[in-house]
Amino acid sequence: MKRSQNVMTAMILCVMAICLCACGRSEKAEKEENTSGILQRGCFYEDNIITLSAPDRFMYSEWEPTGFEYICTDPTCSHLSDSCSAWTFHDNGGLENSGFEKNLCVVYQDRLVILDSYEEHVDHDSYVMDGVTNLDVSYVWHTDVYEADLDGRNRKCKLSFAGSIGSADLTFAAVMEEGVLYFGGPIESRIIMEYDDTGAVSRNEVIHSDAFYALDLEDYSVELFAETEGKDSMSYSYYVGIFDGYVYARASESWWGSGVWYRMDMETGEWKEIIHFDSDAP
């Protein structure tokens, strides 16, 4: 009887050890998941989940079966109020109404990371002369990075930096590799418009600055590369992709088809301009 009890105890201990090992592998696998993905037209595609950054709320979908649901898990929630944990941000400049969605969420390991980008309107020296308004204003972009539970609750701001994603609604708008999120977008656009005594435009100038960003989701640090100042347009679109250990970044002027391509070594962080074109983008 005693021997039987010893055998049973040994079996129980063995099963517990196997379970603990399995749990350890499961936790490790969970941490290793969701370190890469790509943003295509508002949907961020990762290994085991798709997140949707809709204008008003964040949503999830599995790969199989597909079908988006609110990230809010409260069964009593109507998902129509600002108290819903799936709701995006509304009080930082209203960029969700500009036609280009600026909110972005990704699942990194076991948490939700939210990027909330918004603009600040700065009036430098605008004035009215003879009934005509002379403008000197800037649109300055900012991004706050929040960490939250997977249902969107307990949001904590982990980082704020100057700049923004250009749009989350384009193809190849952002890419994540090994927990680093790469994207491009504006920093500031300054518009100066002056008139002479006859009412004719004497100065009409746009001074635009932008950059590409490498946001490390592990320690919430951000590095800028391909930063440019003094561009003469606001209508730039930004695309990124990864191939063979390099980040390829492209800023294209939407109206005239001009732009620049960059390449960054993911290992060293060194980057350089590889293609420049003034018109008729290839």
PDB file of C-alpha atoms in Angstrom:
ATOM      1  CA  MET A   1       0.000   0.000   0.000  1.00  0.00           C
ATOM      2  CA  LYS A   2       2.785   2.358   0.896  1.00  0.00           C
ATOM      3  CA  ARG A   3       4.620   1.532  -2.319  1.00  0.00           C
ATOM      4  CA  SER A   4       1.426   2.222  -4.280  1.00  0.00           C
ATOM      5  CA  GLN A   5       1.099   5.613  -2.590  1.00  0.00           C
ATOM      6  CA  ASN A   6       4.705   6.438  -3.438  1.00  0.00           C
ATOM      7  CA  VAL A   7       4.137   5.516  -7.078  1.00  0.00           C
ATOM      8  CA  MET A   8       1.000   7.675  -7.181  1.00  0.00           C
ATOM      9  CA  THR A   9       2.865  10.620  -5.602  1.00  0.00           C
ATOM     10  CA  ALA A  10       5.668  10.255  -8.118  1.00  0.00           C
ATOM     11  CA  MET A  11       3.166  10.224 -10.980  1.00  0.00           C
ATOM     12  CA  ILE A  12       1.471  13.377  -9.674  1.00  0.00           C
ATOM     13  CA  LEU A  13       4.804  15.170  -9.325  1.00  0.00           C
ATOM     14  CA  CYS A  14       5.738  14.104 -12.854  1.00  0.00           C
ATOM     15  CA  VAL A  15       2.463  15.430 -14.274  1.00  0.00           C
ATOM     16  CA  MET A  16       2.923  18.720 -12.375  1.00  0.00           C
ATOM     17  CA  ALA A  17       6.438  19.078 -13.763  1.00  0.00           C
ATOM     18  CA  ILE A  18       5.201  18.475 -17.299  1.00  0.00           C
ATOM     19  CA  CYS A  19       2.427  21.049 -16.825  1.00  0.00           C
ATOM     20  CA  LEU A  20       4.869  23.614 -15.455  1.00  0.00           C
ATOM     21  CA  CYS A  21       7.201  23.059 -18.398  1.00  0.00           C
ATOM     22  CA  ALA A  22       4.285  23.357 -20.795  1.00  0.00           C
ATOM     23  CA  CYS A  23       3.176  26.601 -19.132  1.00  0.00           C
ATOM     24  CA  GLY A  24       6.690  27.942 -19.371  1.00  0.00           C
ATOM     25  CA  ARG A  25       6.832  27.119 -23.071  1.00  0.00           C
ATOM     26  CA  SER A  26       3.386  28.649 -23.572  1.00  0.00           C
ATOM     27  CA  GLU A  27       4.380  31.900 -21.842  1.00  0.00           C
ATOM     28  CA  LYS A  28       7.603  32.036 -23.840  1.00  0.00           C
ATOM     29  CA  ALA A  29       5.732  31.408 -27.084  1.00  0.00           C
ATOM     30  CA  GLU A  30       3.234  34.135 -26.211  1.00  0.00           C
ATOM     31  CA  LYS A  31       6.071  36.578 -25.609  1.00  0.00           C
ATOM     32  CA  GLU A  32       7.728  35.612 -28.869  1.00  0.00           C
ATOM     33  CA  GLU A  33       4.510  36.179 -30.822  1.00  0.00           C
ATOM     34  CA  ASN A  34       3.376  39.491 -32.251  1.00  0.00           C
ATOM     35  CA  THR A  35       6.794  40.991 -32.912  1.00  0.00           C
ATOM     36  CA  SER A  36       6.271  41.513 -36.645  1.00  0.00           C
ATOM     37  CA  GLY A  37       3.452  42.791 -38.816  1.00  0.00           C
ATOM     38  CA  ILE A  38       2.425  45.216 -41.543  1.00  0.00           C
ATOM     39  CA  LEU A  39      -0.141  48.033 -41.778  1.00  0.00           C
ATOM     40  CA  GLN A  40      -2.334  47.997 -44.873  1.00  0.00           C
ATOM     41  CA  ARG A  41      -5.261  50.414 -45.204  1.00  0.00           C
ATOM     42  CA  GLY A  42      -6.048  50.652 -41.510  1.00  0.00           C
ATOM     43  CA  CYS A  43      -5.552  46.947 -40.775  1.00  0.00           C
ATOM     44  CA  PHE A  44      -2.418  45.798 -38.972  1.00  0.00           C
ATOM     45  CA  TYR A  45      -1.700  42.183 -39.904  1.00  0.00           C
ATOM     46  CA  GLU A  46       0.247  40.135 -37.354  1.00  0.00           C
ATOM     47  CA  ASP A  47       1.010  36.434 -36.996  1.00  0.00           C
ATOM     48  CA  ASN A  48      -2.093  35.504 -35.039  1.00  0.00           C
ATOM     49  CA  ILE A  49      -4.341  38.572 -35.046  1.00  0.00           C
ATOM     50  CA  ILE A  50      -5.522  41.502 -37.164  1.00  0.00           C
ATOM     51  CA  THR A  51      -6.222  44.871 -35.542  1.00  0.00           C
ATOM     52  CA  LEU A  52      -8.356  47.540 -37.179  1.00  0.00           C
ATOM     53  CA  SER A  53      -7.862  51.225 -36.416  1.00  0.00           C
ATOM     54  CA  ALA A  54     -11.313  52.508 -37.320  1.00  0.00           C
ATOM     55  CA  PRO A  55     -12.102  56.245 -36.974  1.00  0.00           C
ATOM     56  CA  ASP A  56     -14.064  55.798 -33.735  1.00  0.00           C
ATOM     57  CA  ARG A  57     -12.981  52.498 -32.172  1.00  0.00           C
ATOM     58  CA  PHE A  58     -10.414  49.715 -32.253  1.00  0.00           C
ATOM     59  CA  MET A  59     -11.340  46.194 -33.365  1.00  0.00           C
ATOM     60  CA  TYR A  60      -9.799  42.697 -33.514  1.00  0.00           C
ATOM     61  CA  SER A  61     -10.150  39.801 -35.906  1.00  0.00           C
ATOM     62  CA  GLU A  62      -8.670  36.334 -35.972  1.00  0.00           C
ATOM     63  CA  TRP A  63      -7.261  35.006 -39.215  1.00  0.00           C
ATOM     64  CA  GLU A  64      -9.648  32.065 -39.211  1.00  0.00           C
ATOM     65  CA  PRO A  65     -12.504  32.705 -39.034  1.00  0.00           C
ATOM     66  CA  THR A  66     -12.247  36.368 -39.957  1.00  0.00           C
ATOM     67  CA  GLY A  67     -14.713  38.892 -38.599  1.00  0.00           C
ATOM     68  CA  PHE A  68     -13.982  42.066 -36.662  1.00  0.00           C
ATOM     69  CA  GLU A  69     -15.255  42.641 -33.140  1.00  0.00           C
ATOM     70  CA  TYR A  70     -14.727  45.512 -30.736  1.00  0.00           C
ATOM     71  CA  ILE A  71     -11.743  45.061 -28.457  1.00  0.00           C
ATOM     72  CA  CYS A  72     -14.066  45.936 -25.540  1.00  0.00           C
ATOM     73  CA  THR A  73     -15.062  42.715 -23.757  1.00  0.00           C
ATOM     74  CA  ASP A  74     -17.807  44.165 -21.524  1.00  0.00           C
ATOM     75  CA  PRO A  75     -21.010  42.294 -22.508  1.00  0.00           C
ATOM     76  CA  THR A  76     -23.175  45.146 -21.169  1.00  0.00           C
ATOM     77  CA  CYS A  77     -21.383  47.853 -23.211  1.00  0.00           C
ATOM     78  CA  SER A  78     -23.172  49.370 -26.214  1.00  0.00           C
ATOM     79  CA  HIS A  79     -19.826  50.554 -27.665  1.00  0.00           C
ATOM     80  CA  LEU A  80     -21.426  53.940 -28.377  1.00  0.00           C
ATOM     81  CA  SER A  81     -20.069  56.052 -25.524  1.00  0.00           C
ATOM     82  CA  ASP A  82     -16.664  57.498 -24.739  1.00  0.00           C
ATOM     83  CA  SER A  83     -16.468  55.204 -21.702  1.00  0.00           C
ATOM     84  CA  CYS A  84     -16.171  52.156 -23.992  1.00  0.00           C
ATOM     85  CA  SER A  85     -12.635  50.755 -23.796  1.00  0.00           C
ATOM     86  CA  ALA A  86     -12.563  50.297 -27.602  1.00  0.00           C
ATOM     87  CA  TRP A  87     -13.000  54.019 -28.202  1.00  0.00           C
ATOM     88  CA  THR A  88     -10.227  55.996 -29.879  1.00  0.00           C
ATOM     89  CA  PHE A  89      -9.093  59.450 -28.811  1.00  0.00           C
ATOM     90  CA  HIS A  90     -11.216  62.497 -29.646  1.00  0.00           C
ATOM     91  CA  ASP A  91      -9.772  65.441 -27.726  1.00  0.00           C
ATOM     92  CA  ASN A  92      -6.303  65.935 -29.227  1.00  0.00           C
ATOM     93  CA  GLY A  93      -7.019  68.012 -32.304  1.00  0.00           C
ATOM     94  CA  GLY A  94      -9.672  66.039 -34.152  1.00  0.00           C
ATOM     95  CA  LEU A  95      -7.464  64.539 -36.852  1.00  0.00           C
ATOM     96  CA  GLU A  96      -9.926  61.679 -37.178  1.00  0.00           C
ATOM     97  CA  ASN A  97     -12.058  64.125 -39.191  1.00  0.00           C
ATOM     98  CA  SER A  98      -9.278  65.155 -41.579  1.00  0.00           C
ATOM     99  CA  GLY A  99      -9.796  62.268 -44.001  1.00  0.00           C
ATOM    100  CA  PHE A 100      -6.628  60.451 -42.957  1.00  0.00           C
ATOM    101  CA  GLU A 101      -6.878  58.288 -39.875  1.00  0.00           C
ATOM    102  CA  LYS A 102      -4.131  59.037 -37.344  1.00  0.00           C
ATOM    103  CA  ASN A 103      -4.911  56.487 -34.644  1.00  0.00           C
ATOM    104  CA  LEU A 104      -3.067  53.183 -34.807  1.00  0.00           C
ATOM    105  CA  CYS A 105      -3.051  50.141 -32.532  1.00  0.00           C
ATOM    106  CA  VAL A 106      -0.930  46.992 -32.583  1.00  0.00           C
ATOM    107  CA  VAL A 107      -0.671  43.951 -30.338  1.00  0.00           C
ATOM    108  CA  TYR A 108       2.853  43.557 -29.043  1.00  0.00           C
ATOM    109  CA  GLN A 109       3.399  40.404 -27.003  1.00  0.00           C
ATOM    110  CA  ASP A 110       0.578  40.424 -24.439  1.00  0.00           C
ATOM    111  CA  ARG A 111      -0.425  44.077 -24.522  1.00  0.00           C
ATOM    112  CA  LEU A 112      -2.095  46.641 -26.753  1.00  0.00           C
ATOM    113  CA  VAL A 113       0.012  49.587 -27.946  1.00  0.00           C
ATOM    114  CA  ILE A 114      -1.892  52.649 -29.184  1.00  0.00           C
ATOM    115  CA  LEU A 115      -0.398  55.528 -31.158  1.00  0.00           C
ATOM    116  CA  ASP A 116      -2.501  58.681 -30.945  1.00  0.00           C
ATOM    117  CA  SER A 117      -1.315  61.410 -33.324  1.00  0.00           C
ATOM    118  CA  TYR A 118      -2.753  64.909 -33.354  1.00  0.00           C
ATOM    119  CA  GLU A 119      -1.948  68.383 -34.633  1.00  0.00           C
ATOM    120  CA  GLU A 120      -1.331  71.682 -32.876  1.00  0.00           C
ATOM    121  CA  HIS A 121      -2.253  74.912 -34.636  1.00  0.00           C
ATOM    122  CA  VAL A 122       0.337  77.667 -34.096  1.00  0.00           C
ATOM    123  CA  ASP A 123      -0.244  81.245 -35.280  1.00  0.00           C
ATOM    124  CA  HIS A 124       3.117  82.960 -35.788  1.00  0.00           C
ATOM    125  CA  ASP A 125       2.209  86.405 -37.094  1.00  0.00           C
ATOM    126  CA  SER A 126      -1.061  86.452 -39.005  1.00  0.00           C
ATOM    127  CA  TYR A 127      -2.715  89.832 -39.475  1.00  0.00           C
ATOM    128  CA  VAL A 128      -5.418  91.594 -41.485  1.00  0.00           C
ATOM    129  CA  MET A 129      -4.536  94.509 -43.764  1.00  0.00           C
ATOM    130  CA  ASP A 130      -7.128  96.320 -45.907  1.00  0.00           C
ATOM    131  CA  GLY A 131      -9.570  93.511 -45.302  1.00  0.00           C
ATOM    132  CA  VAL A 132      -7.144  90.828 -46.504  1.00  0.00           C
ATOM    133  CA  THR A 133      -5.785  88.203 -44.122  1.00  0.00           C
ATOM    134  CA  ASN A 134      -2.030  87.616 -44.250  1.00  0.00           C
ATOM    135  CA  LEU A 135      -1.234  84.170 -42.924  1.00  0.00           C
ATOM    136  CA  ASP A 136       1.751  82.781 -41.067  1.00  0.00           C
ATOM    137  CA  VAL A 137       0.598  79.607 -39.376  1.00  0.00           C
ATOM    138  CA  SER A 138       1.984  76.172 -38.601  1.00  0.00           C
ATOM    139  CA  TYR A 139       0.475  72.739 -38.172  1.00  0.00           C
ATOM    140  CA  VAL A 140       2.691  70.905 -35.710  1.00  0.00           C
ATOM    141  CA  TRP A 141       2.190  67.167 -35.196  1.00  0.00           C
ATOM    142  CA  HIS A 142       2.592  65.200 -31.971  1.00  0.00           C
ATOM    143  CA  THR A 143       2.216  61.523 -31.081  1.00  0.00           C
ATOM    144  CA  ASP A 144       1.415  59.991 -27.707  1.00  0.00           C
ATOM    145  CA  VAL A 145       2.121  56.275 -27.265  1.00  0.00           C
ATOM    146  CA  TYR A 146      -0.100  54.376 -24.832  1.00  0.00           C
ATOM    147  CA  GLU A 147       0.201  50.906 -23.370  1.00  0.00           C
ATOM    148  CA  ALA A 148      -3.087  49.200 -22.491  1.00  0.00           C
ATOM    149  CA  ASP A 149      -4.685  45.886 -21.658  1.00  0.00           C
ATOM    150  CA  LEU A 150      -5.813  43.884 -24.679  1.00  0.00           C
ATOM    151  CA  ASP A 151      -9.384  45.131 -24.165  1.00  0.00           C
ATOM    152  CA  GLY A 152      -8.210  48.752 -24.298  1.00  0.00           C
ATOM    153  CA  ARG A 153      -8.489  49.454 -20.580  1.00  0.00           C
ATOM    154  CA  ASN A 154      -5.834  50.848 -18.225  1.00  0.00           C
ATOM    155  CA  ARG A 155      -4.209  53.062 -20.832  1.00  0.00           C
ATOM    156  CA  LYS A 156      -0.925  54.569 -19.709  1.00  0.00           C
ATOM    157  CA  CYS A 157       1.048  57.110 -21.722  1.00  0.00           C
ATOM    158  CA  LYS A 158       4.580  55.738 -22.138  1.00  0.00           C
ATOM    159  CA  LEU A 159       6.075  58.177 -24.651  1.00  0.00           C
ATOM    160  CA  SER A 160       5.370  61.478 -26.414  1.00  0.00           C
ATOM    161  CA  PHE A 161       7.346  62.715 -29.399  1.00  0.00           C
ATOM    162  CA  ALA A 162       7.196  65.328 -32.159  1.00  0.00           C
ATOM    163  CA  GLY A 163       5.871  63.961 -35.437  1.00  0.00           C
ATOM    164  CA  SER A 164       3.131  61.657 -36.662  1.00  0.00           C
ATOM    165  CA  ILE A 165       2.325  58.804 -38.971  1.00  0.00           C
ATOM    166  CA  GLY A 166       1.358  60.262 -42.330  1.00  0.00           C
ATOM    167  CA  SER A 167      -1.738  58.096 -42.644  1.00  0.00           C
ATOM    168  CA  ALA A 168      -2.788  54.712 -41.325  1.00  0.00           C
ATOM    169  CA  ASP A 169      -5.085  54.272 -44.313  1.00  0.00           C
ATOM    170  CA  LEU A 170      -2.479  53.713 -47.041  1.00  0.00           C
ATOM    171  CA  THR A 171      -0.778  50.547 -48.272  1.00  0.00           C
ATOM    172  CA  PHE A 172       2.572  49.766 -46.611  1.00  0.00           C
ATOM    173  CA  ALA A 173       1.920  52.593 -44.129  1.00  0.00           C
ATOM    174  CA  ALA A 174       3.917  50.915 -41.327  1.00  0.00           C
ATOM    175  CA  VAL A 175       5.837  47.732 -40.690  1.00  0.00           C
ATOM    176  CA  MET A 176       6.964  46.041 -37.473  1.00  0.00           C
ATOM    177  CA  GLU A 177       9.983  43.766 -37.218  1.00  0.00           C
ATOM    178  CA  GLU A 178      11.444  42.329 -33.999  1.00  0.00           C
ATOM    179  CA  GLY A 179       9.293  44.688 -31.928  1.00  0.00           C
ATOM    180  CA  VAL A 180      10.330  47.872 -33.744  1.00  0.00           C
ATOM    181  CA  LEU A 181       7.610  49.798 -35.586  1.00  0.00           C
ATOM    182  CA  TYR A 182       8.726  51.763 -38.672  1.00  0.00           C
ATOM    183  CA  PHE A 183       6.615  54.491 -40.297  1.00  0.00           C
ATOM    184  CA  GLY A 184       6.914  57.954 -41.799  1.00  0.00           C
ATOM    185  CA  GLY A 185       5.028  61.204 -41.493  1.00  0.00           C
ATOM    186  CA  PRO A 186       5.036  64.965 -40.947  1.00  0.00           C
ATOM    187  CA  ILE A 187       6.594  66.974 -38.146  1.00  0.00           C
ATOM    188  CA  GLU A 188       5.516  70.500 -39.091  1.00  0.00           C
ATOM    189  CA  SER A 189       4.013  72.378 -42.016  1.00  0.00           C
ATOM    190  CA  ARG A 190       4.257  76.161 -42.017  1.00  0.00           C
ATOM    191  CA  ILE A 191       2.101  78.190 -44.416  1.00  0.00           C
ATOM    192  CA  ILE A 192       2.996  81.811 -45.235  1.00  0.00           C
ATOM    193  CA  MET A 193       0.740  83.852 -47.516  1.00  0.00           C
ATOM    194  CA  GLU A 194       1.209  87.597 -47.924  1.00  0.00           C
ATOM    195  CA  TYR A 195      -0.454  90.215 -50.130  1.00  0.00           C
ATOM    196  CA  ASP A 196       0.845  93.521 -51.476  1.00  0.00           C
ATOM    197  CA  ASP A 197      -0.965  96.879 -51.574  1.00  0.00           C
ATOM    198  CA  THR A 198      -2.834  95.915 -54.728  1.00  0.00           C
ATOM    199  CA  GLY A 199      -4.208  92.733 -53.185  1.00  0.00           C
ATOM    200  CA  ALA A 200      -2.001  90.470 -55.273  1.00  0.00           C
ATOM    201  CA  VAL A 201      -0.196  87.576 -53.636  1.00  0.00           C
ATOM    202  CA  SER A 202       3.392  88.626 -52.927  1.00  0.00           C
ATOM    203  CA  ARG A 203       4.409  85.495 -51.073  1.00  0.00           C
ATOM    204  CA  ASN A 204       2.902  82.029 -51.011  1.00  0.00           C
ATOM    205  CA  GLU A 205       5.146  79.516 -49.306  1.00  0.00           C
ATOM    206  CA  VAL A 206       4.831  76.122 -47.625  1.00  0.00           C
ATOM    207  CA  ILE A 207       7.732  74.938 -45.453  1.00  0.00           C
ATOM    208  CA  HIS A 208       7.320  71.280 -44.606  1.00  0.00           C
ATOM    209  CA  SER A 209       9.428  68.975 -42.432  1.00  0.00           C
ATOM    210  CA  ASP A 210       9.039  65.244 -41.945  1.00  0.00           C
ATOM    211  CA  ALA A 211      10.891  62.075 -40.966  1.00  0.00           C
ATOM    212  CA  PHE A 212      10.731  58.311 -40.722  1.00  0.00           C
ATOM    213  CA  TYR A 213      10.479  56.823 -37.257  1.00  0.00           C
ATOM    214  CA  ALA A 214      11.750  53.655 -35.575  1.00  0.00           C
ATOM    215  CA  LEU A 215       9.624  53.110 -32.473  1.00  0.00           C
ATOM    216  CA  ASP A 216      10.917  50.365 -30.163  1.00  0.00           C
ATOM    217  CA  LEU A 217       7.901  48.818 -28.426  1.00  0.00           C
ATOM    218  CA  GLU A 218      10.055  47.043 -25.876  1.00  0.00           C
ATOM    219  CA  ASP A 219      11.424  50.139 -24.138  1.00  0.00           C
ATOM    220  CA  TYR A 220       9.251  52.846 -25.757  1.00  0.00           C
ATOM    221  CA  SER A 221      12.105  54.755 -27.353  1.00  0.00           C
ATOM    222  CA  VAL A 222      11.977  56.396 -30.780  1.00  0.00           C
ATOM    223  CA  GLU A 223      14.679  57.257 -33.292  1.00  0.00           C
ATOM    224  CA  LEU A 224      14.290  59.468 -36.356  1.00  0.00           C
ATOM    225  CA  PHE A 225      15.931  58.740 -39.694  1.00  0.00           C
ATOM    226  CA  ALA A 226      15.688  60.393 -43.114  1.00  0.00           C
ATOM    227  CA  GLU A 227      14.608  63.599 -41.362  1.00  0.00           C
ATOM    228  CA  THR A 228      14.065  66.425 -43.869  1.00  0.00           C
ATOM    229  CA  GLU A 229      13.286  70.124 -43.479  1.00  0.00           C
ATOM    230  CA  GLY A 230      12.309  72.798 -45.965  1.00  0.00           C
ATOM    231  CA  LYS A 231      10.117  70.826 -48.357  1.00  0.00           C
ATOM    232  CA  ASP A 232       7.712  72.940 -50.377  1.00  0.00           C
ATOM    233  CA  SER A 233       4.554  70.844 -50.147  1.00  0.00           C
ATOM    234  CA  MET A 234       2.249  69.251 -47.593  1.00  0.00           C
ATOM    235  CA  SER A 235       0.953  66.481 -49.842  1.00  0.00           C
ATOM    236  CA  TYR A 236       3.496  63.766 -49.063  1.00  0.00           C
ATOM    237  CA  SER A 237       2.686  60.081 -48.632  1.00  0.00           C
ATOM    238  CA  TYR A 238       4.933  57.662 -46.752  1.00  0.00           C
ATOM    239  CA  TYR A 239       5.582  53.975 -47.358  1.00  0.00           C
ATOM    240  CA  VAL A 240       7.899  51.462 -45.688  1.00  0.00           C
ATOM    241  CA  GLY A 241       8.930  47.869 -46.245  1.00  0.00           C
ATOM    242  CA  ILE A 242      11.588  45.401 -45.074  1.00  0.00           C
ATOM    243  CA  PHE A 243      13.751  43.196 -47.246  1.00  0.00           C
ATOM    244  CA  ASP A 244      16.973  41.301 -46.544  1.00  0.00           C
ATOM    245  CA  GLY A 245      17.826  43.167 -43.335  1.00  0.00           C
ATOM    246  CA  TYR A 246      17.051  46.643 -44.653  1.00  0.00           C
ATOM    247  CA  VAL A 247      14.175  49.062 -44.099  1.00  0.00           C
ATOM    248  CA  TYR A 248      13.141  50.735 -47.338  1.00  0.00           C
ATOM    249  CA  ALA A 249      11.365  54.056 -46.817  1.00  0.00           C
ATOM    250  CA  ARG A 250       9.727  56.198 -49.482  1.00  0.00           C
ATOM    251  CA  ALA A 251       8.354  59.730 -49.249  1.00  0.00           C
ATOM    252  CA  SER A 252       6.373  60.701 -52.345  1.00  0.00           C
ATOM    253  CA  GLU A 253       4.913  64.094 -53.224  1.00  0.00           C
ATOM    254  CA  SER A 254       1.353  63.175 -54.082  1.00  0.00           C
ATOM    255  CA  TRP A 255       0.580  65.852 -56.669  1.00  0.00           C
ATOM    256  CA  TRP A 256       3.743  65.928 -58.777  1.00  0.00           C
ATOM    257  CA  GLY A 257       5.013  62.380 -58.360  1.00  0.00           C
ATOM    258  CA  SER A 258       8.383  63.457 -56.994  1.00  0.00           C
ATOM    259  CA  GLY A 259      10.043  62.005 -53.947  1.00  0.00           C
ATOM    260  CA  VAL A 260      12.931  60.179 -52.331  1.00  0.00           C
ATOM    261  CA  TRP A 261      13.675  56.559 -51.407  1.00  0.00           C
ATOM    262  CA  TYR A 262      15.853  55.691 -48.419  1.00  0.00           C
ATOM    263  CA  ARG A 263      17.403  52.496 -47.120  1.00  0.00           C
ATOM    264  CA  MET A 264      18.324  51.823 -43.482  1.00  0.00           C
ATOM    265  CA  ASP A 265      20.473  48.992 -42.172  1.00  0.00           C
ATOM    266  CA  MET A 266      18.448  47.391 -39.353  1.00  0.00           C
ATOM    267  CA  GLU A 267      21.609  46.102 -37.712  1.00  0.00           C
ATOM    268  CA  THR A 268      23.603  49.352 -37.575  1.00  0.00           C
ATOM    269  CA  GLY A 269      20.859  51.972 -37.916  1.00  0.00           C
ATOM    270  CA  GLU A 270      22.784  53.669 -40.735  1.00  0.00           C
ATOM    271  CA  TRP A 271      20.658  55.032 -43.563  1.00  0.00           C
ATOM    272  CA  LYS A 272      21.205  56.718 -46.902  1.00  0.00           C
ATOM    273  CA  GLU A 273      19.268  58.110 -49.822  1.00  0.00           C
ATOM    274  CA  ILE A 274      19.224  55.613 -52.694  1.00  0.00           C
ATOM    275  CA  ILE A 275      16.856  57.178 -55.264  1.00  0.00           C
ATOM    276  CA  HIS A 276      15.724  60.753 -55.894  1.00  0.00           C
ATOM    277  CA  PHE A 277      13.254  61.734 -58.582  1.00  0.00           C
ATOM    278  CA  ASP A 278      11.697  65.098 -59.433  1.00  0.00           C
ATOM    279  CA  SER A 279       8.725  63.877 -61.475  1.00  0.00           C
ATOM    280  CA  ASP A 280       7.070  60.794 -62.947  1.00  0.00           C
ATOM    281  CA  ALA A 281       7.727  58.448 -60.052  1.00  0.00           C
ATOM    282  CA  PRO A 282       8.727  54.940 -61.172  1.00  0.00           C
TER     283      PRO A 282
END
